[in-house]
mmCIF file of C-alpha atoms in Angstrom:
data_model
loop_
_atom_site.group_PDB
_atom_site.id
_atom_site.type_symbol
_atom_site.label_atom_id
_atom_site.label_comp_id
_atom_site.label_asym_id
_atom_site.label_seq_id
_atom_site.Cartn_x
_atom_site.Cartn_y
_atom_site.Cartn_z
ATOM 1 C CA MET A 64 250.670 -43.657 142.342
ATOM 2 C CA VAL A 65 252.098 -40.484 143.925
ATOM 3 C CA ASP A 66 253.762 -37.859 141.682
ATOM 4 C CA LEU A 67 255.891 -34.998 142.998
ATOM 5 C CA THR A 68 255.227 -31.454 141.833
ATOM 6 C CA GLU A 69 257.768 -29.268 140.023
ATOM 7 C CA GLN A 70 258.011 -27.193 143.220
ATOM 8 C CA ASN A 71 258.887 -30.403 145.213
ATOM 9 C CA ILE A 72 261.552 -31.347 142.711
ATOM 10 C CA SER A 73 263.065 -27.836 142.785
ATOM 11 C CA GLU A 74 263.162 -27.995 146.594
ATOM 12 C CA ILE A 75 264.920 -31.375 146.529
ATOM 13 C CA THR A 76 267.411 -30.045 143.999
ATOM 14 C CA LEU A 77 268.244 -27.065 146.170
ATOM 15 C CA LEU A 78 268.757 -29.362 149.205
ATOM 16 C CA VAL A 79 271.126 -31.638 147.247
ATOM 17 C CA GLU A 80 273.145 -28.676 145.962
ATOM 18 C CA ALA A 81 273.219 -27.148 149.466
ATOM 19 C CA ARG A 82 274.942 -30.322 150.756
ATOM 20 C CA GLY A 83 277.918 -29.827 148.381
ATOM 21 C CA VAL A 84 276.963 -31.483 145.091
ATOM 22 C CA GLU A 85 278.411 -29.417 142.247
ATOM 23 C CA MET A 86 278.526 -31.896 139.387
ATOM 24 C CA GLU A 87 275.462 -31.495 137.217
ATOM 25 C CA GLU A 88 275.122 -35.165 136.172
ATOM 26 C CA LEU A 89 275.581 -36.380 139.768
ATOM 27 C CA SER A 90 273.089 -33.850 141.040
ATOM 28 C CA TYR A 91 270.497 -34.965 138.504
ATOM 29 C CA ASP A 92 270.990 -38.672 139.428
ATOM 30 C CA LEU A 93 270.759 -37.980 143.177
ATOM 31 C CA VAL A 94 267.599 -35.868 142.803
ATOM 32 C CA ASP A 95 266.016 -38.614 140.705
ATOM 33 C CA HIS A 96 266.946 -41.276 143.311
ATOM 34 C CA ILE A 97 265.639 -39.151 146.218
ATOM 35 C CA CYS A 98 262.364 -38.476 144.388
ATOM 36 C CA CYS A 99 261.822 -42.165 143.905
ATOM 37 C CA MET A 100 262.475 -42.739 147.650
ATOM 38 C CA ILE A 101 259.990 -40.009 148.632
ATOM 39 C CA GLU A 102 257.291 -41.292 146.281
ATOM 40 C CA GLU A 103 257.717 -44.771 147.701
ATOM 41 C CA LYS A 104 257.357 -43.528 151.256
ATOM 42 C CA MET A 105 254.359 -41.364 150.427
ATOM 43 C CA GLU A 106 252.630 -44.416 148.945
ATOM 44 C CA SER A 107 253.126 -46.071 152.346
ATOM 45 C CA GLY A 108 251.135 -43.243 154.009
ATOM 46 C CA LEU A 109 253.703 -40.622 154.909
ATOM 47 C CA ASN A 110 253.217 -37.022 153.913
ATOM 48 C CA TYR A 111 255.707 -35.214 151.668
ATOM 49 C CA ALA A 112 257.551 -33.378 154.506
ATOM 50 C CA SER A 113 258.087 -36.558 156.523
ATOM 51 C CA ALA A 114 259.107 -38.546 153.484
ATOM 52 C CA LEU A 115 261.577 -35.847 152.480
ATOM 53 C CA GLU A 116 263.072 -35.710 155.978
ATOM 54 C CA GLU A 117 263.503 -39.522 156.184
ATOM 55 C CA SER A 118 264.972 -39.745 152.674
ATOM 56 C CA MET A 119 267.537 -36.994 153.255
ATOM 57 C CA SER A 120 268.495 -38.311 156.725
ATOM 58 C CA SER A 121 269.154 -41.742 155.228
ATOM 59 C CA PHE A 122 272.303 -40.329 153.610
ATOM 60 C CA GLY A 123 273.636 -38.951 156.930
ATOM 61 C CA LYS A 124 274.948 -35.429 157.546
ATOM 62 C CA LYS A 125 277.859 -35.784 155.158
ATOM 63 C CA GLY A 126 276.628 -38.675 153.027
ATOM 64 C CA ILE A 127 275.762 -36.627 149.927
ATOM 65 C CA ARG A 128 279.059 -34.662 150.091
ATOM 66 C CA HIS A 129 280.845 -37.993 150.474
ATOM 67 C CA ILE A 130 279.184 -39.263 147.294
ATOM 68 C CA GLN A 131 280.367 -36.102 145.535
ATOM 69 C CA GLU A 132 283.917 -36.611 146.819
ATOM 70 C CA GLU A 133 283.975 -40.299 145.866
ATOM 71 C CA THR A 134 282.671 -39.563 142.369
ATOM 72 C CA THR A 135 285.225 -36.795 141.918
ATOM 73 C CA PHE A 136 287.986 -39.069 143.077
ATOM 74 C CA LEU A 137 287.011 -41.835 140.665
ATOM 75 C CA LEU A 138 286.732 -39.433 137.758
ATOM 76 C CA THR A 139 289.998 -37.781 138.633
ATOM 77 C CA LYS A 140 291.686 -41.125 139.068
ATOM 78 C CA ASN A 141 290.429 -42.135 135.634
ATOM 79 C CA ILE A 142 291.647 -38.901 134.035
ATOM 80 C CA LEU A 143 295.028 -39.222 135.772
ATOM 81 C CA ALA A 144 295.438 -42.742 134.458
ATOM 82 C CA MET A 145 294.567 -41.613 130.986
ATOM 83 C CA ARG A 146 296.973 -38.685 131.270
ATOM 84 C CA LYS A 147 299.741 -41.015 132.376
ATOM 85 C CA THR A 148 299.069 -43.321 129.414
ATOM 86 C CA MET A 149 298.982 -40.273 127.132
ATOM 87 C CA HIS A 150 302.393 -39.110 128.415
ATOM 88 C CA ILE A 151 303.948 -42.526 127.984
ATOM 89 C CA THR A 152 302.596 -42.988 124.417
ATOM 90 C CA GLY A 153 303.534 -39.440 123.481
ATOM 91 C CA ILE A 154 307.135 -39.847 124.654
ATOM 92 C CA THR A 155 307.367 -43.290 123.012
ATOM 93 C CA SER A 156 306.054 -41.892 119.716
ATOM 94 C CA ALA A 157 308.526 -38.996 119.827
ATOM 95 C CA VAL A 158 311.479 -41.306 120.548
ATOM 96 C CA LEU A 159 310.464 -43.743 117.793
ATOM 97 C CA LEU A 160 310.100 -40.938 115.250
ATOM 98 C CA LEU A 161 313.402 -39.403 116.298
ATOM 99 C CA PHE A 162 315.269 -42.696 115.870
ATOM 100 C CA ALA A 163 313.409 -43.411 112.663
ATOM 101 C CA THR A 164 314.616 -40.052 111.229
ATOM 102 C CA ILE A 165 318.222 -40.792 112.307
ATOM 103 C CA PHE A 166 318.023 -44.259 110.727
ATOM 104 C CA LYS A 167 316.531 -42.778 107.563
ATOM 105 C CA ILE A 168 319.291 -40.167 107.242
ATOM 106 C CA GLN A 169 321.987 -42.824 107.844
ATOM 107 C CA HIS A 170 320.200 -45.276 105.498
ATOM 108 C CA TRP A 171 320.120 -47.975 108.203
ATOM 109 C CA PRO A 172 317.568 -50.752 108.071
ATOM 110 C CA GLY A 173 314.506 -50.536 110.332
ATOM 111 C CA ALA A 174 313.653 -46.861 109.681
ATOM 112 C CA GLY A 175 310.380 -47.699 107.960
ATOM 113 C CA VAL A 176 309.184 -49.971 110.800
ATOM 114 C CA MET A 177 309.966 -47.301 113.407
ATOM 115 C CA TYR A 178 308.119 -44.644 111.362
ATOM 116 C CA VAL A 179 305.022 -46.839 111.125
ATOM 117 C CA LEU A 180 305.089 -47.678 114.826
ATOM 118 C CA GLY A 181 305.727 -44.056 115.836
ATOM 119 C CA VAL A 182 302.945 -42.580 113.764
ATOM 120 C CA ALA A 183 300.531 -45.403 114.759
ATOM 121 C CA SER A 184 301.282 -44.802 118.431
ATOM 122 C CA LEU A 185 300.894 -41.053 118.017
ATOM 123 C CA CYS A 186 297.677 -41.126 115.971
ATOM 124 C CA LEU A 187 295.905 -44.194 117.236
ATOM 125 C CA ILE A 188 296.706 -44.003 120.953
ATOM 126 C CA PHE A 189 298.021 -40.618 121.981
ATOM 127 C CA MET A 190 295.590 -38.393 120.024
ATOM 128 C CA PRO A 191 292.375 -40.260 120.979
ATOM 129 C CA ILE A 192 293.371 -40.287 124.651
ATOM 130 C CA PHE A 193 294.222 -36.582 124.465
ATOM 131 C CA LEU A 194 290.835 -35.767 122.967
ATOM 132 C CA THR A 195 289.043 -37.960 125.520
ATOM 133 C CA VAL A 196 290.805 -36.195 128.421
ATOM 134 C CA ARG A 197 289.876 -32.797 127.005
ATOM 135 C CA VAL A 198 286.195 -33.861 126.738
ATOM 136 C CA LYS A 199 286.168 -35.071 130.341
ATOM 137 C CA GLU A 200 287.707 -31.840 131.543
ATOM 138 C CA LYS A 201 284.569 -30.003 130.340
ATOM 139 C CA ILE A 202 286.521 -27.139 128.782
ATOM 140 C CA GLY A 203 283.494 -25.630 127.019
ATOM 141 C CA LYS A 204 282.152 -26.169 123.505
ATOM 142 C CA PRO A 205 284.265 -23.566 121.631
ATOM 143 C CA ARG A 206 287.525 -24.935 123.034
ATOM 144 C CA LEU A 207 286.320 -28.505 122.628
ATOM 145 C CA TRP A 208 285.685 -27.967 118.914
ATOM 146 C CA ILE A 209 289.102 -26.409 118.532
ATOM 147 C CA ASN A 210 290.646 -29.573 120.003
ATOM 148 C CA ILE A 211 288.494 -31.894 117.904
ATOM 149 C CA VAL A 212 289.362 -30.105 114.651
ATOM 150 C CA GLY A 213 293.023 -29.857 115.605
ATOM 151 C CA THR A 214 293.294 -33.534 116.522
ATOM 152 C CA ILE A 215 291.592 -34.701 113.280
ATOM 153 C CA SER A 216 293.790 -32.335 111.179
ATOM 154 C CA ALA A 217 296.981 -33.596 112.897
ATOM 155 C CA PHE A 218 295.791 -37.200 112.472
ATOM 156 C CA ILE A 219 295.376 -36.807 108.715
ATOM 157 C CA LEU A 220 298.600 -34.779 108.304
ATOM 158 C CA CYS A 221 300.711 -37.300 110.247
ATOM 159 C CA PHE A 222 299.426 -40.216 108.189
ATOM 160 C CA GLY A 223 300.064 -38.209 105.036
ATOM 161 C CA ILE A 224 303.635 -37.585 106.027
ATOM 162 C CA LEU A 225 304.049 -41.333 106.880
ATOM 163 C CA PHE A 226 302.618 -42.286 103.464
ATOM 164 C CA LYS A 227 304.994 -39.814 101.817
ATOM 165 C CA ILE A 228 308.030 -41.254 103.630
ATOM 166 C CA MET A 229 307.002 -44.870 102.812
ATOM 167 C CA HIS A 230 306.202 -44.016 99.186
ATOM 168 C CA TRP A 231 302.596 -45.208 99.598
ATOM 169 C CA PRO A 232 299.800 -43.902 97.407
ATOM 170 C CA THR A 233 297.413 -41.007 98.396
ATOM 171 C CA ALA A 234 300.178 -39.350 100.409
ATOM 172 C CA ASN A 235 299.766 -35.956 98.722
ATOM 173 C CA ILE A 236 295.963 -36.125 99.155
ATOM 174 C CA LEU A 237 296.242 -36.788 102.888
ATOM 175 C CA MET A 238 298.895 -34.088 103.443
ATOM 176 C CA THR A 239 296.942 -31.532 101.447
ATOM 177 C CA SER A 240 293.693 -32.353 103.281
ATOM 178 C CA GLY A 241 295.373 -32.098 106.686
ATOM 179 C CA GLY A 242 297.072 -28.835 105.775
ATOM 180 C CA ILE A 243 293.862 -27.284 104.480
ATOM 181 C CA MET A 244 291.967 -28.250 107.634
ATOM 182 C CA ILE A 245 294.656 -26.654 109.824
ATOM 183 C CA ILE A 246 294.862 -23.407 107.857
ATOM 184 C CA PHE A 247 291.217 -22.861 106.934
ATOM 185 C CA ILE A 248 289.310 -24.473 109.831
ATOM 186 C CA TYR A 249 291.517 -24.957 112.924
ATOM 187 C CA LEU A 250 293.364 -21.597 112.792
ATOM 188 C CA PRO A 251 290.222 -19.441 112.244
ATOM 189 C CA LEU A 252 288.501 -21.209 115.208
ATOM 190 C CA TYR A 253 291.657 -20.857 117.316
ATOM 191 C CA ILE A 254 292.089 -17.122 116.519
ATOM 192 C CA PHE A 255 288.390 -16.328 116.978
ATOM 193 C CA ASN A 256 288.227 -17.896 120.455
ATOM 194 C CA TYR A 257 291.580 -16.855 121.891
ATOM 195 C CA TYR A 258 292.323 -13.484 120.358
ATOM 196 C CA LYS A 259 289.487 -11.943 122.307
ATOM 197 C CA ASN A 260 291.329 -12.650 125.486
ATOM 198 C CA LYS A 261 293.871 -9.865 126.052
ATOM 199 C CA GLU A 262 296.098 -12.101 128.186
ATOM 200 C CA LEU A 263 296.300 -14.731 125.496
ATOM 201 C CA ARG A 264 296.413 -12.374 122.495
ATOM 202 C CA THR A 265 300.251 -12.384 122.129
ATOM 203 C CA ASN A 266 300.529 -16.141 122.408
ATOM 204 C CA THR A 267 297.652 -16.564 119.914
ATOM 205 C CA VAL A 268 299.459 -14.398 117.327
ATOM 206 C CA ILE A 269 302.767 -16.186 117.798
ATOM 207 C CA THR A 270 301.143 -19.620 117.551
ATOM 208 C CA THR A 271 299.256 -18.613 114.421
ATOM 209 C CA VAL A 272 302.354 -17.198 112.714
ATOM 210 C CA VAL A 273 304.416 -20.301 113.531
ATOM 211 C CA ALA A 274 301.623 -22.653 112.334
ATOM 212 C CA ILE A 275 301.170 -20.784 109.026
ATOM 213 C CA ALA A 276 304.953 -20.598 108.412
ATOM 214 C CA GLY A 277 305.384 -24.323 109.210
ATOM 215 C CA ALA A 278 302.421 -25.345 107.010
ATOM 216 C CA SER A 279 303.730 -23.166 104.147
ATOM 217 C CA MET A 280 307.169 -24.730 104.336
ATOM 218 C CA LEU A 281 305.663 -28.166 104.500
ATOM 219 C CA PHE A 282 303.567 -27.510 101.414
ATOM 220 C CA SER A 283 306.571 -26.208 99.512
ATOM 221 C CA LEU A 284 308.512 -29.423 100.335
ATOM 222 C CA VAL A 285 305.628 -31.622 99.146
ATOM 223 C CA ASN A 286 304.402 -29.739 96.100
ATOM 224 C CA LEU A 287 307.347 -27.662 94.876
ATOM 225 C CA ARG A 288 308.185 -28.842 91.375
ATOM 226 C CA GLY A 289 311.280 -26.893 90.581
ATOM 227 C CA ASN A 290 314.837 -27.909 89.808
ATOM 228 C CA SER A 291 314.793 -30.975 92.069
ATOM 229 C CA HIS A 292 311.802 -32.300 90.168
ATOM 230 C CA ILE A 293 313.557 -31.699 86.857
ATOM 231 C CA VAL A 294 316.689 -33.420 88.033
ATOM 232 C CA ARG A 295 314.801 -36.448 89.352
ATOM 233 C CA THR A 296 312.742 -36.643 86.157
ATOM 234 C CA SER A 297 315.984 -36.500 84.156
ATOM 235 C CA ILE A 298 317.496 -39.286 86.222
ATOM 236 C CA LEU A 299 314.364 -41.400 85.835
ATOM 237 C CA ASN A 300 314.243 -40.818 82.072
ATOM 238 C CA MET A 301 317.974 -41.701 81.735
ATOM 239 C CA GLN A 302 317.662 -44.946 83.657
ATOM 240 C CA TYR A 303 314.407 -45.745 81.856
ATOM 241 C CA THR A 304 316.139 -45.249 78.543
ATOM 242 C CA ILE A 305 319.026 -47.477 79.591
ATOM 243 C CA ASN A 306 316.608 -50.228 80.640
ATOM 244 C CA ASN A 307 314.738 -49.976 77.341
ATOM 245 C CA ASP A 308 317.947 -49.971 75.328
ATOM 246 C CA ILE A 309 319.154 -53.073 77.148
ATOM 247 C CA ALA A 310 315.889 -54.807 76.449
ATOM 248 C CA ALA A 311 316.000 -53.746 72.780
ATOM 249 C CA SER A 312 319.662 -54.925 72.423
ATOM 250 C CA ASN A 313 318.773 -58.276 74.008
ATOM 251 C CA LYS A 314 315.910 -58.697 71.576
ATOM 252 C CA THR A 315 318.117 -57.828 68.610
ATOM 253 C CA ASN A 316 320.844 -60.155 69.784
ATOM 254 C CA THR A 317 318.398 -63.037 70.200
ATOM 255 C CA SER A 318 317.131 -62.553 66.632
ATOM 256 C CA LEU A 319 320.627 -62.298 65.152
ATOM 257 C CA LEU A 320 321.821 -65.312 67.115
ATOM 258 C CA ALA A 321 318.922 -67.373 65.782
ATOM 259 C CA LEU A 322 319.912 -66.472 62.227
ATOM 260 C CA ILE A 323 323.603 -67.219 62.814
ATOM 261 C CA GLU A 324 322.835 -70.610 64.383
ATOM 262 C CA LYS A 325 320.487 -71.401 61.480
ATOM 263 C CA ASP A 326 323.276 -70.698 58.989
ATOM 264 C CA SER A 327 325.662 -72.811 61.046
ATOM 265 C CA ILE A 328 328.422 -70.171 61.008
ATOM 266 C CA ALA A 329 328.969 -70.015 64.770
ATOM 267 C CA ASP A 330 332.499 -71.244 65.601
ATOM 268 C CA LYS A 331 333.930 -72.004 69.008
ATOM 269 C CA ALA A 332 335.246 -68.458 69.551
ATOM 270 C CA PHE A 333 331.832 -67.028 68.727
ATOM 271 C CA GLN A 334 330.047 -69.390 71.074
ATOM 272 C CA GLN A 335 332.416 -68.467 73.859
ATOM 273 C CA VAL A 336 332.032 -64.691 73.463
ATOM 274 C CA ASN A 337 328.226 -65.093 73.188
ATOM 275 C CA GLU A 338 328.090 -67.018 76.456
ATOM 276 C CA ILE A 339 330.118 -64.247 78.097
ATOM 277 C CA ALA A 340 327.688 -61.593 76.878
ATOM 278 C CA LEU A 341 324.708 -63.559 78.167
ATOM 279 C CA SER A 342 326.415 -64.070 81.571
ATOM 280 C CA ILE A 343 327.248 -60.357 81.864
ATOM 281 C CA ASN A 344 323.572 -59.485 81.171
ATOM 282 C CA LYS A 345 322.304 -61.942 83.775
ATOM 283 C CA ILE A 346 324.804 -61.065 86.518
ATOM 284 C CA SER A 347 324.338 -57.302 86.159
ATOM 285 C CA HIS A 348 320.581 -57.670 86.530
ATOM 286 C CA ASP A 349 321.032 -60.011 89.523
ATOM 287 C CA LEU A 350 323.452 -57.579 91.216
ATOM 288 C CA ASN A 351 321.090 -54.679 90.753
ATOM 289 C CA PHE A 352 318.338 -56.725 92.364
ATOM 290 C CA ASP A 353 320.561 -57.876 95.256
ATOM 291 C CA ILE A 354 321.726 -54.430 96.281
ATOM 292 C CA ALA A 355 318.187 -53.012 96.015
ATOM 293 C CA LYS A 356 316.874 -55.889 98.158
ATOM 294 C CA SER A 357 319.604 -55.396 100.712
ATOM 295 C CA TYR A 358 317.970 -52.080 101.784
ATOM 296 C CA HIS A 359 314.315 -52.676 100.948
ATOM 297 C CA THR A 360 313.845 -56.022 102.684
ATOM 298 C CA GLU A 361 310.146 -55.130 103.281
ATOM 299 C CA LEU A 362 309.442 -55.244 99.490
ATOM 300 C CA SER A 363 308.702 -58.424 97.573
ATOM 301 C CA ASP A 364 310.945 -59.642 94.750
ATOM 302 C CA ASP A 365 308.390 -58.594 92.161
ATOM 303 C CA GLU A 366 308.067 -55.115 93.670
ATOM 304 C CA ILE A 367 311.911 -54.688 93.574
ATOM 305 C CA LYS A 368 312.031 -55.768 89.924
ATOM 306 C CA THR A 369 309.183 -53.397 88.979
ATOM 307 C CA ILE A 370 310.866 -50.461 90.746
ATOM 308 C CA LEU A 371 314.197 -51.150 89.083
ATOM 309 C CA LYS A 372 312.456 -51.306 85.685
ATOM 310 C CA GLU A 373 309.778 -48.594 85.905
ATOM 311 C CA ASN A 374 310.060 -46.369 89.016
ATOM 312 C CA TYR A 375 313.798 -46.148 89.694
ATOM 313 C CA THR A 376 313.672 -42.828 91.619
ATOM 314 C CA LEU A 377 311.775 -44.507 94.521
ATOM 315 C CA ILE A 378 315.037 -46.147 95.601
ATOM 316 C CA SER A 379 317.693 -43.919 93.937
ATOM 317 C CA ASP A 380 318.318 -41.895 97.131
ATOM 318 C CA ASP A 381 318.619 -44.927 99.431
ATOM 319 C CA LYS A 382 321.920 -46.613 100.271
ATOM 320 C CA GLY A 383 322.436 -50.248 99.438
ATOM 321 C CA ASP A 384 324.750 -52.806 101.103
ATOM 322 C CA LEU A 385 327.896 -53.163 99.014
ATOM 323 C CA ILE A 386 328.589 -56.501 100.645
ATOM 324 C CA SER A 387 325.756 -57.909 98.499
ATOM 325 C CA LEU A 388 327.952 -57.202 95.447
ATOM 326 C CA ARG A 389 330.935 -59.099 96.785
ATOM 327 C CA LYS A 390 329.506 -62.607 96.854
ATOM 328 C CA GLU A 391 331.853 -65.327 95.653
ATOM 329 C CA GLU A 392 329.612 -66.709 92.953
ATOM 330 C CA ASN A 393 328.141 -64.369 90.341
ATOM 331 C CA GLY A 394 329.409 -61.278 92.186
ATOM 332 C CA LEU A 395 330.934 -58.059 90.998
ATOM 333 C CA VAL A 396 334.437 -59.615 90.851
ATOM 334 C CA GLU A 397 333.210 -62.291 88.471
ATOM 335 C CA LEU A 398 331.322 -59.663 86.446
ATOM 336 C CA MET A 399 334.480 -57.628 85.929
ATOM 337 C CA ILE A 400 336.458 -60.735 84.934
ATOM 338 C CA LEU A 401 333.786 -61.517 82.375
ATOM 339 C CA VAL A 402 333.981 -57.934 81.033
ATOM 340 C CA ASP A 403 337.747 -58.227 80.613
ATOM 341 C CA ASP A 404 337.322 -61.632 78.898
ATOM 342 C CA TYR A 405 334.718 -60.152 76.542
ATOM 343 C CA GLN A 406 337.008 -57.309 75.552
ATOM 344 C CA VAL A 407 339.843 -59.736 74.835
ATOM 345 C CA ALA A 408 337.591 -62.019 72.791
ATOM 346 C CA TYR A 409 336.077 -59.046 70.924
ATOM 347 C CA LYS A 410 339.498 -57.785 69.889
ATOM 348 C CA LYS A 411 340.604 -61.251 68.873
ATOM 349 C CA ILE A 412 337.573 -61.664 66.570
ATOM 350 C CA THR A 413 337.292 -58.120 65.119
ATOM 351 C CA GLY A 414 340.859 -56.847 65.455
ATOM 352 C CA THR A 415 339.648 -53.645 67.211
ATOM 353 C CA ASP A 416 339.399 -52.565 70.840
ATOM 354 C CA ALA A 417 336.044 -52.547 72.592
ATOM 355 C CA ASN A 418 336.555 -49.044 74.044
ATOM 356 C CA LEU A 419 334.201 -49.482 76.949
ATOM 357 C CA LYS A 420 333.538 -46.388 79.115
ATOM 358 C CA LEU A 421 333.630 -47.723 82.660
ATOM 359 C CA ASN A 422 333.287 -45.745 85.881
ATOM 360 C CA GLN A 423 336.363 -47.527 87.156
ATOM 361 C CA ASP A 424 336.710 -45.436 90.345
ATOM 362 C CA ASN A 425 333.219 -46.373 91.461
ATOM 363 C CA LEU A 426 333.679 -50.077 90.531
ATOM 364 C CA ASP A 427 336.910 -50.185 92.538
ATOM 365 C CA TYR A 428 335.153 -48.505 95.478
ATOM 366 C CA TYR A 429 332.399 -51.142 95.457
ATOM 367 C CA LEU A 430 334.976 -53.903 95.745
ATOM 368 C CA LYS A 431 336.882 -52.530 98.771
ATOM 369 C CA SER A 432 335.946 -54.384 101.924
ATOM 370 C CA GLU A 433 336.052 -51.291 104.102
ATOM 371 C CA ASN A 434 333.271 -49.666 102.114
ATOM 372 C CA THR A 435 329.837 -50.900 103.203
ATOM 373 C CA GLN A 436 327.225 -48.603 101.677
ATOM 374 C CA PHE A 437 326.643 -46.512 98.596
ATOM 375 C CA PRO A 438 323.618 -44.781 96.967
ATOM 376 C CA LEU A 439 321.518 -47.310 95.165
ATOM 377 C CA GLY A 440 320.862 -44.998 92.233
ATOM 378 C CA ILE A 441 324.534 -44.698 91.377
ATOM 379 C CA VAL A 442 325.308 -48.407 91.729
ATOM 380 C CA VAL A 443 322.327 -49.415 89.608
ATOM 381 C CA HIS A 444 323.246 -46.851 86.951
ATOM 382 C CA ASP A 445 326.903 -47.967 86.812
ATOM 383 C CA LEU A 446 326.016 -51.654 86.437
ATOM 384 C CA SER A 447 323.202 -51.026 83.974
ATOM 385 C CA TYR A 448 325.316 -48.732 81.757
ATOM 386 C CA LEU A 449 328.141 -51.282 81.745
ATOM 387 C CA ASN A 450 325.711 -53.977 80.675
ATOM 388 C CA LEU A 451 324.209 -51.757 77.972
ATOM 389 C CA GLN A 452 327.636 -51.131 76.449
ATOM 390 C CA ILE A 453 328.387 -54.837 76.364
ATOM 391 C CA GLN A 454 325.052 -55.706 74.800
ATOM 392 C CA ARG A 455 325.349 -52.964 72.182
ATOM 393 C CA LEU A 456 328.881 -54.118 71.419
ATOM 394 C CA HIS A 457 327.634 -57.636 71.109
ATOM 395 C CA SER A 458 324.948 -56.525 68.642
ATOM 396 C CA GLY A 459 327.740 -55.182 66.456
ATOM 397 C CA LEU A 460 329.633 -58.445 66.806
ATOM 398 C CA LEU A 461 326.565 -60.483 65.818
ATOM 399 C CA GLN A 462 326.072 -58.190 62.825
ATOM 400 C CA TYR A 463 329.711 -58.872 61.910
ATOM 401 C CA TYR A 464 329.182 -62.652 61.976
ATOM 402 C CA LYS A 465 325.896 -62.299 60.100
ATOM 403 C CA GLY A 466 327.709 -60.302 57.428
ATOM 404 C CA LYS A 467 330.184 -63.053 56.856
ATOM 405 C CA VAL A 468 327.393 -65.178 55.401
ATOM 406 C CA SER A 469 325.510 -62.479 53.462
#
């Protein structure tokens, strides 16, 4: 078996490069192929010089250059196709996120779906293609690492923002991790590599300042726990207290009702007012569920009920569909009729006015057909507080009946 010397291989490499091959990988492959051809010819009896001449002439005068041009064209065509895909997905992602933001501000349905599609398109299609194109462009290791770190940081940060918008867990962890990578890894690499270039120095400083300012503002929006946090906590505590008080009143009423029925002191008037109180309790809960579900159609019934009971602030800023309150059966109109009936029955039994504190302006607003949306938090609070007053009033009425026997 014939083996070529290092000097022979160097000579072949120089000949290949002299014929216009500039790509390192292509040059290596061609040299390897030509060496195999020469070794095969030398085994057939030719000397090295003759085998070299025949092998090189087999490509023709412009054959090797043509291979270089064809390879460059194919690679360029591939990169151009990837760039086109990158541009399309980038524009699509931007448009989806823009419309998602508009829908979110206007509290229109579909915002969540568009946010998910926009971020998925941006992070799972646009960013990987962008990084692949940068790798193929052979921009050098320092700049390549800058692009890799920047892409990973942006990937984590974008998903963190998506999780925050959708109220999914681990949002703060993702946003904090992405922000830390940008500030403490990406920016130092970026500054170190670009600040040395006098022509790029000004742009480097401007980009760094904008990035730090933007990251700082983003962190303040995510982690700032000032007055807004206190207000939201107060709202949550207030609604949580109302829910607990309603549950406690219902439990008390059930116990008192059992004692009254046991003593057989419940007359027709009492039975009627008790049925009204139970209906008010049921309809108010159902209406709260209906208006919350009208906006958050993506959540299950159990998730809606849990949020209304335990994590009210997750939906308090959203706008619900007031049409869901205006249904013919067990709607807000029927609820208000029952409230009026209860007050009349209460006065007839006790001789005193009920003195309910109703947010009448809001309740009238909910019933007007031209009004279509209203903040969920306010609607839920109005209906819950109305129900609480009725149930507390009914507790007093049950105590009154119980006292008639004692």
